[in-house]
Amino acid sequence: MTLIDAVGPPVVTRAAVPDLETVPIAQAGRRAANAGAVLRAALHHGPIARSTIARITGLSPAAVTSHCVDLMRGGVLCELPGEVRSNGAGRPHIPVAVDVTRCRVAAIHVAVQASTVALLDLAGRVLATELVPHTSTDPGVVVRRAAGALARLRAAHGGAPPLGVGVAIGGWVDAESGTVMDHPRLGWSLVPLRELLAEQTGLAVYVDNHSRALLHGEILLGQARAAASVLHLFVGNVVDAAFATRGEAHYGAGSQAGAIGHLPIEGSDARCSCGRIGCLEATVSESSLIRRAADRGLIARPDYRLLLHAARVGDGAAVAMLVERARLVGRAVALLTDVFSPELVVVMDPAAAYLPDVLAALRGSAREHLCTVRDEVDRFLLPTAFRGAVLETAGGAVILDALYRDPLGILERAAASRGNSINSEDCNIDRPGVSR
C-alpha cells in the first residue's frame, strides 16, 4: 500500500481571501503576539528601557508604550524608578521589568505516586510547594487532594488568587481540550483534567504533557532560549520526549508526539505492560529501577529519592545502578538525535543533574551510539536546568508559556474566572517605590 492509498490524494484548494470577519481575528492574534514579545523582552533583558524593547522586538515605540501600559495595568509589568538610566542626552529612561510581586501562578505536576503542588512567581521561581501522595489514582480523588493542597498554600502565603493553574502530567495529553487521553500508569483514559480542576479551584486551568511543559520551560526560563531546535527527554516513572523548532513544540497528530516509551532497547529483558520485552520505559523507569534497588537491599523501600540520596552520599552500588540506567537512556538519546538533529538535547534525569558520573555515562553512551555529531556531545547534551524544582517548574511552565505568548489573553481569562475585569489590583501586593 502506498502513502496515497492510505491517506488519499492531496486536496488542493485556492488560498482563502480574507474577508472583513477574519481581519479582527488576525489583528487580535498580532496584538497577542506583540504583547507577548514585549513581556518576554522584559523577562529576558529587564530591567529594560522601552526604546530597547522596540529595537529588540521590531515594534514601533508607540506600540511598545501601549503594550507596556496594558501589561502594567494587568499587574505583570512594572516600572523601576529607582533604576532610571540616562545616556546623557534627552529624557532619562525609566526601565520596566516583569513584576514578580503582584501576580503569581499555581502549578501542579501529577506523577504516578504523588502530585506536586506549588506557587511560582512570573519569573518561574518557586514560592511554596507541597507533595501530595496519592491515596487513590481515581481522577476525582487526585484532583480534590491537589486542589486542597493548593488552597492550603494560598491560605498560608496570602496574596491575590493566582492567574491560573498549570498542570503537567505524563502520557497522552490533548492540551487544547485539557484532557488526559491516555495514561496507562495511572489507569486514566479520557479524563477531562482541566474541567475537573477548574471546578475544584475556580481558576483558569492549562494542561499539557510534562515533557512538553519542561521543554517550554527550558525555552522560556532555562538554557534553550537561543537554541533553534531542542529535544527534551523526561525520564521518571513515565518516559517520554518533546521536540521544538524555533520555540514551537511539535504536538503531532492528536497531540501524540513524543511517545517514546515503547522504543526497543537491545539486550533488555524487562517485560512491558504492552506485552513486549525490552521497551524503553519498562527498562529505565524509576519504578523499575527502585524495585530492583529494593530487591537488592540498597534502599529500605521502593523510593527513588532514597536511591538518589544513597548515590549522592557515596554508595557505590547505588551509583552503579544509576550509571547503568544512564547508559541505556544514552542509547535512546543517540537514536532520537540522529533522527531529529536538534541543536540542544536536555534530559530530565535527576541523577544526571546531581551526579557527574551519571552525566558522563549518559554522554558517553550517546557518543558511542550516535551516527552523527559524536564530538559535540558534551556541548549539546545537558541535564535539566531546574535541578531541585523540576516538577514544580513543569506545572508552572504550562501556564507561564501561555502567559508569555498571550499575556492579555491570560489576564482576561484570569479575570473571567474571578468574575471581574482586568485590573492591577487583582494581583496587588503593595510595594513602595514601584510605579503601576
Short mmCIF file of C-alpha atoms in Angstrom, two decimals:
data_model
loop_
_atom_site.label_atom_id
_atom_site.label_comp_id
_atom_site.label_asym_id
_atom_site.label_seq_id
_atom_site.Cartn_x
_atom_site.Cartn_y
_atom_site.Cartn_z
CA MET A 1 0.00 0.00 0.00
CA THR A 2 1.33 3.42 -0.90
CA LEU A 3 1.04 6.53 1.24
CA ILE A 4 -1.57 7.93 -1.17
CA ASP A 5 -3.55 4.67 -0.91
CA ALA A 6 -3.51 5.02 2.87
CA VAL A 7 -4.42 8.67 3.26
CA GLY A 8 -5.94 9.53 -0.11
CA PRO A 9 -4.74 12.02 -2.71
CA PRO A 10 -3.81 15.52 -1.57
CA VAL A 11 -6.60 18.06 -1.64
CA VAL A 12 -5.70 21.26 -3.45
CA THR A 13 -7.64 24.38 -2.61
CA ARG A 14 -7.32 28.02 -3.54
CA ALA A 15 -5.94 30.34 -0.93
CA ALA A 16 -8.76 31.93 1.01
CA VAL A 17 -9.25 35.64 0.55
CA PRO A 18 -9.58 37.36 3.93
CA ASP A 19 -12.96 38.98 4.44
CA LEU A 20 -13.99 41.62 6.93
CA GLU A 21 -14.82 38.99 9.54
CA THR A 22 -11.32 37.45 9.53
CA VAL A 23 -9.42 40.73 9.81
CA PRO A 24 -10.23 41.36 13.52
CA ILE A 25 -9.12 37.80 14.33
CA ALA A 26 -5.80 38.35 12.58
CA GLN A 27 -5.36 41.68 14.33
CA ALA A 28 -6.14 40.08 17.69
CA GLY A 29 -3.53 37.42 17.00
CA ARG A 30 -0.91 40.03 16.17
CA ARG A 31 -1.74 42.03 19.27
CA ALA A 32 -1.39 38.95 21.46
CA ALA A 33 1.95 38.05 19.86
CA ASN A 34 3.26 41.60 20.18
CA ALA A 35 2.25 41.91 23.83
CA GLY A 36 3.96 38.57 24.44
CA ALA A 37 7.12 39.77 22.71
CA VAL A 38 7.21 42.85 24.96
CA LEU A 39 6.76 40.79 28.12
CA ARG A 40 9.39 38.24 27.06
CA ALA A 41 11.85 41.04 26.34
CA ALA A 42 11.28 42.32 29.88
CA LEU A 43 11.78 38.80 31.27
CA HIS A 44 14.98 38.06 29.39
CA HIS A 45 16.58 41.52 29.38
CA GLY A 46 14.94 43.50 32.17
CA PRO A 47 15.19 45.98 33.69
CA ILE A 48 14.99 47.38 30.16
CA ALA A 49 14.09 50.68 28.53
CA ARG A 50 11.04 50.81 26.28
CA SER A 51 13.24 52.04 23.44
CA THR A 52 15.40 48.93 23.79
CA ILE A 53 12.30 46.72 23.73
CA ALA A 54 11.30 48.43 20.48
CA ARG A 55 14.71 47.70 19.00
CA ILE A 56 14.73 44.06 20.14
CA THR A 57 11.18 43.26 19.03
CA GLY A 58 10.98 45.43 15.92
CA LEU A 59 7.81 47.08 17.21
CA SER A 60 7.26 50.80 17.00
CA PRO A 61 7.94 52.86 20.14
CA ALA A 62 4.25 53.79 20.25
CA ALA A 63 3.21 50.13 20.13
CA VAL A 64 5.66 49.22 22.89
CA THR A 65 4.38 52.04 25.08
CA SER A 66 0.78 50.92 24.52
CA HIS A 67 1.57 47.32 25.39
CA CYS A 68 3.54 48.38 28.48
CA VAL A 69 0.54 50.34 29.71
CA ASP A 70 -1.73 47.32 29.27
CA LEU A 71 0.74 44.96 30.92
CA MET A 72 1.31 47.29 33.88
CA ARG A 73 -2.44 47.66 34.28
CA GLY A 74 -2.68 43.88 34.34
CA GLY A 75 -0.03 43.64 37.06
CA VAL A 76 2.59 41.66 35.13
CA LEU A 77 4.95 44.53 34.29
CA CYS A 78 6.26 47.39 36.42
CA GLU A 79 8.41 50.49 36.16
CA LEU A 80 11.53 50.75 38.30
CA PRO A 81 12.03 54.46 39.05
CA GLY A 82 14.98 53.65 41.29
CA GLU A 83 16.91 52.44 38.23
CA VAL A 84 16.43 55.45 35.97
CA ARG A 85 19.03 55.43 33.19
CA SER A 86 20.31 58.21 31.00
CA ASN A 87 22.77 58.29 28.14
CA GLY A 88 23.42 61.96 28.76
CA ALA A 89 21.12 63.20 26.05
CA GLY A 90 17.38 63.70 26.11
CA ARG A 91 14.91 62.38 28.58
CA PRO A 92 16.09 59.73 31.11
CA HIS A 93 14.68 56.22 30.61
CA ILE A 94 12.60 54.60 33.34
CA PRO A 95 13.19 50.89 32.78
CA VAL A 96 10.49 48.25 33.02
CA ALA A 97 10.69 44.68 34.29
CA VAL A 98 8.44 41.71 34.86
CA ASP A 99 6.57 42.31 38.10
CA VAL A 100 7.33 39.30 40.27
CA THR A 101 5.47 40.58 43.33
CA ARG A 102 1.91 41.33 42.28
CA CYS A 103 0.94 38.23 40.28
CA ARG A 104 1.79 34.58 40.61
CA VAL A 105 0.76 31.26 39.11
CA ALA A 106 -0.15 27.88 40.53
CA ALA A 107 1.48 24.66 39.38
CA ILE A 108 0.54 21.00 39.68
CA HIS A 109 2.53 18.03 38.45
CA VAL A 110 0.65 14.74 38.58
CA ALA A 111 3.05 11.80 38.84
CA VAL A 112 2.32 8.10 39.28
CA GLN A 113 2.74 8.09 43.06
CA ALA A 114 2.09 11.70 44.08
CA SER A 115 1.18 15.19 42.95
CA THR A 116 3.46 18.18 43.45
CA VAL A 117 1.59 21.44 44.06
CA ALA A 118 3.31 24.83 44.07
CA LEU A 119 3.06 28.58 43.75
CA LEU A 120 5.54 30.35 41.43
CA ASP A 121 6.25 33.96 40.58
CA LEU A 122 6.23 35.17 36.99
CA ALA A 123 9.97 34.53 36.63
CA GLY A 124 9.43 30.85 37.42
CA ARG A 125 10.81 30.95 40.96
CA VAL A 126 9.13 28.54 43.38
CA LEU A 127 7.48 30.39 46.27
CA ALA A 128 5.91 27.43 48.06
CA THR A 129 5.43 23.73 47.40
CA GLU A 130 3.69 20.68 48.85
CA LEU A 131 3.98 17.00 47.95
CA VAL A 132 0.64 15.17 47.97
CA PRO A 133 0.95 11.35 47.93
CA HIS A 134 -1.83 9.55 46.09
CA THR A 135 -4.25 7.66 48.33
CA SER A 136 -6.04 6.59 45.17
CA THR A 137 -5.44 7.05 41.46
CA ASP A 138 -9.10 7.84 40.85
CA PRO A 139 -9.05 11.17 38.94
CA GLY A 140 -11.62 12.78 41.22
CA VAL A 141 -9.61 11.91 44.33
CA VAL A 142 -6.31 13.07 42.82
CA VAL A 143 -7.86 16.37 41.73
CA ARG A 144 -9.56 17.04 45.07
CA ARG A 145 -6.38 16.38 47.03
CA ALA A 146 -4.29 18.57 44.73
CA ALA A 147 -6.87 21.36 44.92
CA GLY A 148 -6.87 21.07 48.70
CA ALA A 149 -3.09 21.43 48.80
CA LEU A 150 -3.30 24.49 46.57
CA ALA A 151 -5.90 26.02 48.88
CA ARG A 152 -3.57 25.43 51.84
CA LEU A 153 -0.64 27.06 50.06
CA ARG A 154 -2.75 30.08 49.12
CA ALA A 155 -4.02 30.43 52.69
CA ALA A 156 -0.52 30.16 54.15
CA HIS A 157 1.08 32.64 51.77
CA GLY A 158 -1.75 35.14 51.24
CA GLY A 159 -1.94 37.46 48.28
CA ALA A 160 -4.29 37.58 45.36
CA PRO A 161 -5.58 34.49 43.53
CA PRO A 162 -3.11 33.05 41.02
CA LEU A 163 -3.52 33.94 37.35
CA GLY A 164 -4.33 30.29 36.79
CA VAL A 165 -3.13 26.74 37.29
CA GLY A 166 -0.63 25.00 35.04
CA VAL A 167 -0.86 21.22 35.13
CA ALA A 168 1.78 18.85 33.78
CA ILE A 169 1.28 15.11 33.55
CA GLY A 170 2.78 12.21 31.64
CA GLY A 171 1.05 10.19 28.98
CA TRP A 172 -1.04 11.30 26.02
CA VAL A 173 -2.41 14.77 26.73
CA ASP A 174 -4.62 16.88 24.47
CA ALA A 175 -3.53 20.35 25.56
CA GLU A 176 -6.23 22.12 23.55
CA SER A 177 -9.08 20.46 25.44
CA GLY A 178 -7.17 19.89 28.68
CA THR A 179 -7.92 16.17 28.50
CA VAL A 180 -5.69 13.29 29.54
CA MET A 181 -6.41 10.96 26.65
CA ASP A 182 -4.44 8.01 28.00
CA HIS A 183 -2.15 7.46 30.98
CA PRO A 184 -1.61 3.72 31.39
CA ARG A 185 0.42 4.03 34.60
CA LEU A 186 -2.44 5.86 36.34
CA GLY A 187 -5.16 3.94 34.52
CA TRP A 188 -6.64 7.17 33.17
CA SER A 189 -8.47 7.41 29.87
CA LEU A 190 -10.31 10.47 28.52
CA VAL A 191 -10.07 12.33 31.84
CA PRO A 192 -11.22 15.99 31.50
CA LEU A 193 -8.50 17.22 33.85
CA ARG A 194 -8.86 20.92 33.04
CA GLU A 195 -12.59 20.81 33.68
CA LEU A 196 -12.22 18.90 36.94
CA LEU A 197 -9.56 21.24 38.34
CA ALA A 198 -11.36 24.39 37.23
CA GLU A 199 -14.43 23.18 39.09
CA GLN A 200 -12.41 22.49 42.25
CA THR A 201 -10.25 25.64 42.23
CA GLY A 202 -12.37 28.29 40.50
CA LEU A 203 -9.29 29.23 38.46
CA ALA A 204 -8.36 29.09 34.79
CA VAL A 205 -6.53 25.80 34.16
CA TYR A 206 -3.96 24.90 31.49
CA VAL A 207 -2.85 21.29 30.92
CA ASP A 208 -0.03 19.71 28.92
CA ASN A 209 2.30 16.73 28.82
CA HIS A 210 5.17 17.10 31.30
CA SER A 211 7.95 16.70 28.74
CA ARG A 212 6.45 19.42 26.53
CA ALA A 213 5.97 21.54 29.65
CA LEU A 214 9.64 21.26 30.61
CA LEU A 215 10.64 21.85 27.00
CA HIS A 216 8.71 25.13 27.14
CA GLY A 217 10.32 25.84 30.50
CA GLU A 218 13.82 25.37 29.08
CA ILE A 219 13.00 27.70 26.18
CA LEU A 220 11.40 30.37 28.35
CA LEU A 221 13.37 30.15 31.60
CA GLY A 222 16.27 27.77 31.11
CA GLN A 223 19.16 27.00 28.81
CA ALA A 224 17.34 26.61 25.46
CA ARG A 225 16.36 30.23 24.87
CA ALA A 226 18.80 30.73 22.00
CA ALA A 227 18.56 27.21 20.53
CA ALA A 228 16.94 26.87 17.11
CA SER A 229 15.80 23.33 17.92
CA VAL A 230 15.53 21.41 21.18
CA LEU A 231 14.86 17.79 22.12
CA HIS A 232 13.71 17.11 25.69
CA LEU A 233 13.58 13.69 27.36
CA PHE A 234 11.70 13.09 30.60
CA VAL A 235 12.97 10.04 32.48
CA GLY A 236 10.81 9.27 35.50
CA ASN A 237 8.07 6.75 36.17
CA VAL A 238 6.89 7.78 32.72
CA VAL A 239 9.45 8.15 29.92
CA ASP A 240 8.59 10.45 27.04
CA ALA A 241 10.02 13.21 24.86
CA ALA A 242 9.23 16.54 23.23
CA PHE A 243 10.75 18.42 20.31
CA ALA A 244 10.64 22.10 19.35
CA THR A 245 11.91 24.20 16.48
CA ARG A 246 12.13 27.99 16.69
CA GLY A 247 10.43 27.95 20.06
CA GLU A 248 7.38 25.97 18.90
CA ALA A 249 6.77 22.48 20.28
CA HIS A 250 5.69 19.81 17.83
CA TYR A 251 2.44 18.26 19.07
CA GLY A 252 1.84 15.85 16.21
CA ALA A 253 -1.44 14.38 15.06
CA GLY A 254 -3.78 14.21 18.03
CA SER A 255 -1.09 15.64 20.35
CA GLN A 256 0.63 12.24 20.47
CA ALA A 257 4.18 13.30 19.55
CA GLY A 258 6.88 12.20 21.98
CA ALA A 259 5.58 8.74 22.89
CA ILE A 260 8.96 7.00 23.11
CA GLY A 261 8.20 4.63 25.98
CA HIS A 262 7.98 1.61 23.71
CA LEU A 263 11.21 2.12 21.80
CA PRO A 264 13.06 -1.23 21.90
CA ILE A 265 16.25 -1.42 23.96
CA GLU A 266 18.61 -4.13 22.77
CA GLY A 267 19.58 -6.59 25.49
CA SER A 268 16.82 -5.56 27.93
CA ASP A 269 14.75 -8.37 29.45
CA ALA A 270 12.24 -6.03 31.12
CA ARG A 271 8.65 -7.05 30.42
CA CYS A 272 6.42 -4.13 29.41
CA SER A 273 2.71 -3.75 30.14
CA CYS A 274 2.18 -3.80 26.37
CA GLY A 275 3.26 -7.45 26.36
CA ARG A 276 6.62 -6.97 24.70
CA ILE A 277 10.11 -7.35 26.13
CA GLY A 278 12.69 -4.56 26.32
CA CYS A 279 10.61 -1.38 25.90
CA LEU A 280 12.43 1.79 26.97
CA GLU A 281 10.04 2.82 29.75
CA ALA A 282 9.85 -0.67 31.24
CA THR A 283 13.66 -0.79 31.22
CA VAL A 284 14.66 2.61 32.63
CA SER A 285 11.63 3.97 34.51
CA GLU A 286 12.05 4.98 38.14
CA SER A 287 9.56 2.34 39.29
CA SER A 288 11.56 -0.41 37.58
CA LEU A 289 14.83 0.94 38.95
CA ILE A 290 13.75 1.31 42.58
CA ARG A 291 12.08 -2.10 42.58
CA ARG A 292 15.41 -3.67 41.63
CA ALA A 293 17.25 -1.50 44.17
CA ALA A 294 14.88 -2.56 46.96
CA ASP A 295 15.20 -6.22 45.96
CA ARG A 296 18.99 -5.89 46.26
CA GLY A 297 18.70 -4.27 49.69
CA LEU A 298 20.14 -0.93 48.57
CA ILE A 299 17.14 1.02 49.87
CA ALA A 300 14.64 0.30 52.64
CA ARG A 301 11.61 0.75 50.41
CA PRO A 302 10.96 1.48 46.72
CA ASP A 303 11.53 5.25 46.71
CA TYR A 304 13.66 6.96 44.06
CA ARG A 305 14.65 9.71 46.48
CA LEU A 306 16.28 7.11 48.74
CA LEU A 307 18.28 5.66 45.86
CA LEU A 308 19.43 9.09 44.71
CA HIS A 309 20.41 10.04 48.26
CA ALA A 310 22.39 6.82 48.66
CA ALA A 311 24.26 7.56 45.45
CA ARG A 312 24.94 11.16 46.45
CA VAL A 313 26.48 10.09 49.77
CA GLY A 314 28.80 7.66 48.03
CA ASP A 315 27.06 4.28 47.91
CA GLY A 316 28.92 2.63 45.03
CA ALA A 317 26.17 0.11 44.25
CA ALA A 318 23.56 2.87 44.03
CA VAL A 319 25.82 4.91 41.75
CA ALA A 320 26.38 1.84 39.56
CA MET A 321 22.63 1.32 39.10
CA LEU A 322 22.11 4.95 38.09
CA VAL A 323 25.11 4.86 35.76
CA GLU A 324 23.80 1.74 34.03
CA ARG A 325 20.40 3.36 33.54
CA ALA A 326 22.08 6.46 32.12
CA ARG A 327 23.87 4.30 29.56
CA LEU A 328 20.54 2.87 28.43
CA VAL A 329 18.98 6.33 28.23
CA GLY A 330 22.02 7.42 26.21
CA ARG A 331 21.09 4.89 23.53
CA ALA A 332 17.66 6.47 23.18
CA VAL A 333 19.25 9.93 23.09
CA ALA A 334 21.51 8.80 20.24
CA LEU A 335 18.63 7.38 18.23
CA LEU A 336 16.45 10.47 18.62
CA THR A 337 19.37 12.82 17.99
CA ASP A 338 20.18 11.06 14.72
CA VAL A 339 16.52 11.33 13.67
CA PHE A 340 15.83 14.95 14.68
CA SER A 341 19.33 16.50 14.64
CA PRO A 342 18.49 19.03 17.39
CA GLU A 343 20.81 21.85 18.33
CA LEU A 344 20.30 21.05 22.02
CA VAL A 345 19.24 17.93 23.93
CA VAL A 346 18.04 18.24 27.54
CA VAL A 347 17.48 15.16 29.70
CA MET A 348 15.37 15.35 32.84
CA ASP A 349 17.03 12.68 34.96
CA PRO A 350 17.72 13.94 38.50
CA ALA A 351 20.71 11.63 38.79
CA ALA A 352 22.35 13.22 35.74
CA ALA A 353 21.79 16.65 37.27
CA TYR A 354 23.37 15.76 40.63
CA LEU A 355 25.99 13.09 39.87
CA PRO A 356 28.88 13.79 37.46
CA ASP A 357 29.45 10.05 36.89
CA VAL A 358 25.87 9.61 35.72
CA LEU A 359 26.05 12.57 33.35
CA ALA A 360 29.35 11.27 31.98
CA ALA A 361 27.79 7.84 31.40
CA LEU A 362 24.81 9.40 29.63
CA ARG A 363 27.05 11.41 27.33
CA GLY A 364 29.46 8.53 26.77
CA SER A 365 26.69 6.15 25.74
CA ALA A 366 25.13 8.74 23.43
CA ARG A 367 28.54 9.36 21.83
CA GLU A 368 29.11 5.63 21.37
CA HIS A 369 25.78 5.03 19.64
CA LEU A 370 25.46 8.25 17.62
CA CYS A 371 25.99 8.16 13.87
CA THR A 372 26.38 11.97 13.77
CA VAL A 373 27.92 14.84 15.82
CA ARG A 374 29.80 12.50 18.15
CA ASP A 375 32.47 15.05 19.03
CA GLU A 376 29.94 17.64 20.20
CA VAL A 377 28.03 15.61 22.78
CA ASP A 378 29.38 17.47 25.82
CA ARG A 379 28.23 20.74 24.28
CA PHE A 380 24.69 19.85 23.22
CA LEU A 381 23.61 17.15 25.72
CA LEU A 382 22.70 18.79 29.02
CA PRO A 383 20.88 17.89 32.25
CA THR A 384 17.79 19.86 33.21
CA ALA A 385 18.24 23.49 34.25
CA PHE A 386 15.68 23.07 37.03
CA ARG A 387 17.56 20.84 39.45
CA GLY A 388 15.66 20.67 42.74
CA ALA A 389 12.44 22.14 41.32
CA VAL A 390 11.75 20.10 38.21
CA LEU A 391 8.18 19.06 38.96
CA GLU A 392 7.13 22.48 40.24
CA THR A 393 8.63 24.06 37.13
CA ALA A 394 6.89 21.54 34.87
CA GLY A 395 3.46 22.60 36.09
CA GLY A 396 4.39 26.28 36.22
CA ALA A 397 5.83 26.24 32.71
CA VAL A 398 2.47 25.21 31.27
CA ILE A 399 0.81 28.46 32.31
CA LEU A 400 3.94 30.63 32.08
CA ASP A 401 4.46 29.60 28.46
CA ALA A 402 0.87 30.61 27.75
CA LEU A 403 1.31 33.88 29.65
CA TYR A 404 4.43 34.93 27.75
CA ARG A 405 2.77 34.11 24.43
CA ASP A 406 -0.52 35.91 25.09
CA PRO A 407 -0.37 37.87 28.35
CA LEU A 408 -3.52 39.89 27.72
CA GLY A 409 -5.49 36.75 26.90
CA ILE A 410 -4.29 35.04 30.09
CA LEU A 411 -5.16 38.12 32.13
CA GLU A 412 -8.63 38.22 30.58
CA ARG A 413 -9.24 34.55 31.36
CA ALA A 414 -7.99 35.04 34.91
CA ALA A 415 -10.34 37.98 35.34
CA ALA A 416 -13.24 36.00 33.89
CA SER A 417 -12.63 33.17 36.35
CA ARG A 418 -12.82 35.75 39.16
CA GLY A 419 -15.89 37.39 37.68
CA ASN A 420 -14.32 40.82 37.16
CA SER A 421 -12.27 42.81 34.65
CA ILE A 422 -8.51 43.16 34.21
CA ASN A 423 -7.15 45.34 36.99
CA SER A 424 -3.73 45.50 38.56
CA GLU A 425 -5.36 45.46 41.98
CA ASP A 426 -6.33 41.82 41.32
CA CYS A 427 -2.65 40.95 41.72
CA ASN A 428 -1.78 43.80 44.03
CA ILE A 429 0.81 43.40 46.75
CA ASP A 430 1.82 46.83 47.95
CA ARG A 431 5.38 47.67 47.04
CA PRO A 432 6.66 51.14 47.92
CA GLY A 433 8.56 52.92 45.19
CA VAL A 434 7.21 50.89 42.29
CA SER A 435 5.06 52.66 39.74
CA ARG A 436 1.97 50.93 38.44
#
